[in-house]
mmCIF file of C-alpha atoms in Angstrom:
data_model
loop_
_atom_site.group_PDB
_atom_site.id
_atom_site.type_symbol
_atom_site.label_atom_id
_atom_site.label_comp_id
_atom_site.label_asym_id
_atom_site.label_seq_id
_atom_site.Cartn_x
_atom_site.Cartn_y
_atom_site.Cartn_z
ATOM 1 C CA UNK P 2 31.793 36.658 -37.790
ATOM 2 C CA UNK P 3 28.850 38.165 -39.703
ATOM 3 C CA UNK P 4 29.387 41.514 -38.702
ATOM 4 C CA UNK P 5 33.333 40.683 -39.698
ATOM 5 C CA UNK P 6 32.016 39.361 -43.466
ATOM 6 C CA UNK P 7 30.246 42.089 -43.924
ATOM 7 C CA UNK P 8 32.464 44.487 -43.196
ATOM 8 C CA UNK P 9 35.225 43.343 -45.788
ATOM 9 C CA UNK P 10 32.847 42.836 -48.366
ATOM 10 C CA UNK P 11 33.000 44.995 -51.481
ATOM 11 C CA UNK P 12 30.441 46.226 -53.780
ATOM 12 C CA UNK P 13 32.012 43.850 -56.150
ATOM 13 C CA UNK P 14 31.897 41.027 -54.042
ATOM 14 C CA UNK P 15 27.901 41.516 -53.531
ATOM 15 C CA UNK P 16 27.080 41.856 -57.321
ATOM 16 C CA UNK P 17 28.831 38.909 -58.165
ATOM 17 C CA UNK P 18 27.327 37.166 -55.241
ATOM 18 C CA UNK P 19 23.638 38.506 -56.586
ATOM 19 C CA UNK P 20 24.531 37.350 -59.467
ATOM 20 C CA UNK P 21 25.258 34.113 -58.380
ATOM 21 C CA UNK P 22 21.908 33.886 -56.707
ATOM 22 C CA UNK P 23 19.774 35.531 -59.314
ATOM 23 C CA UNK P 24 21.061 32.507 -61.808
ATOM 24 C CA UNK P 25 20.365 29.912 -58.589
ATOM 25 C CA UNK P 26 16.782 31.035 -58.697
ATOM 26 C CA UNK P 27 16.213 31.799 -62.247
ATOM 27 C CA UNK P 28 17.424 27.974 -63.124
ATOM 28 C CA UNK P 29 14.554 25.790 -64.395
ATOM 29 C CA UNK P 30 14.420 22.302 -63.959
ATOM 30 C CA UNK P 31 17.036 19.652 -65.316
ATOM 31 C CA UNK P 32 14.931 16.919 -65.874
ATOM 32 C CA UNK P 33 11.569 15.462 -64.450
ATOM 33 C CA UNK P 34 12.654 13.773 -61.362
ATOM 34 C CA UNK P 35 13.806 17.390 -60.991
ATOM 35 C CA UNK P 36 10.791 18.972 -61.762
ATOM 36 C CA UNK P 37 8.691 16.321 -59.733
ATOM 37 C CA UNK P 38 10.674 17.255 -56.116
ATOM 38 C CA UNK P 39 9.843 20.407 -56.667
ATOM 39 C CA UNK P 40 6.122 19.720 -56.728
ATOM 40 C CA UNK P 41 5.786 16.781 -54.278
ATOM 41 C CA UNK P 42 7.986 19.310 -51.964
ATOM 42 C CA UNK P 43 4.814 22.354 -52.457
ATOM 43 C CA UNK P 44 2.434 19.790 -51.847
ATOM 44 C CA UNK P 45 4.132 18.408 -48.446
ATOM 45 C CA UNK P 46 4.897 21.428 -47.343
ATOM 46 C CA UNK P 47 1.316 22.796 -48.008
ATOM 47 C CA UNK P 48 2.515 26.253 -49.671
ATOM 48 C CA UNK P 49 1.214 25.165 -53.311
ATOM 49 C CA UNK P 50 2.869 28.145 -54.942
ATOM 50 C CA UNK P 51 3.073 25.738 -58.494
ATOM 51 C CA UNK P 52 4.460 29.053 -60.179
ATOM 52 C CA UNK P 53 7.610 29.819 -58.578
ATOM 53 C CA UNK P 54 9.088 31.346 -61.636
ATOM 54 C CA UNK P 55 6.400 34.701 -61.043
ATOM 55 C CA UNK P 56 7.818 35.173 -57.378
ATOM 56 C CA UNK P 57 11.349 34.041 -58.733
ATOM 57 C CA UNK P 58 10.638 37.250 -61.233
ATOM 58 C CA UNK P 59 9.922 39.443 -58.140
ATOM 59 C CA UNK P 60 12.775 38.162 -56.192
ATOM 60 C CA UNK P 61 15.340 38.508 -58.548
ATOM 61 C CA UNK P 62 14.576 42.201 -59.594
ATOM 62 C CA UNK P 63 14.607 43.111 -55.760
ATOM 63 C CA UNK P 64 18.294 41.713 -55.541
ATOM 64 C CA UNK P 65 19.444 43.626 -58.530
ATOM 65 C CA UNK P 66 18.546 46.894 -56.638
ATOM 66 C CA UNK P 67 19.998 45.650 -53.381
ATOM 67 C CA UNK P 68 23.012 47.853 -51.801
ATOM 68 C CA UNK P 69 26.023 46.614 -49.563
ATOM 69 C CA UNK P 70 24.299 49.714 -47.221
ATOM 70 C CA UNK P 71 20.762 48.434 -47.458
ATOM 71 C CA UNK P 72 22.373 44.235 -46.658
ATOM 72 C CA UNK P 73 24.253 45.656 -43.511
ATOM 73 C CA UNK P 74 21.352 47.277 -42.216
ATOM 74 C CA UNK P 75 19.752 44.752 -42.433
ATOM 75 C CA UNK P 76 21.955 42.374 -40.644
ATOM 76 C CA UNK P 77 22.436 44.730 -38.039
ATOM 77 C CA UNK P 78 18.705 45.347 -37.261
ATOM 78 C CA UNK P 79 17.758 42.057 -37.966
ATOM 79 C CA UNK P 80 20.551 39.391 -37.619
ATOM 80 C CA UNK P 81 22.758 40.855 -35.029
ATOM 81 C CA UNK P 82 20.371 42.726 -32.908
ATOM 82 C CA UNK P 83 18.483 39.432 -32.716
ATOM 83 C CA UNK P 84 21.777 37.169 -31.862
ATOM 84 C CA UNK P 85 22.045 39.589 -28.964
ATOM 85 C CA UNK P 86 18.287 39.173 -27.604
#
């Protein structure tokens, strides 16, 4: 099914999805009880990375330069080979 997805997906279809993402992560909080999850959840989970827009930064600047090659690769060495295993 993966390998199927990937497949029919166009260069078009992965911007747009990028895209998508890039605004997911980029998105700053709506309101406190927003913004209070979202530490209460670094503190539970022990990680304590308070400034998630820096690594948000990072992470959104590595999608832009991700290709459809570079995703299936990816899935194939990583997602697919490790279904198999």
């Amino acid at each position: 099914m993966i390998e199927t997805k990937l497949r029919e997906l166009t260069n078009d279809e992965l911007k747009s999805n990028v895209n998508a993402l890039i605004d997911m992560k980029l998105e700053i909080h709506k309101n406190l009880k927003e913004e209070s999850t979202f530490f209460w959840r670094e503190i539970n989970n022990g990680t304590l990375r308070f400034d998630r827009s820096y690594f948000a930064d990072q992470f959104c600047a590595a999608l832009r330069q991700l290709s459809l090659q570079e995703l299936t690769d990816f899935s194939t060495l990583f997602v697919l080979i490790g279904i198999i295993q």
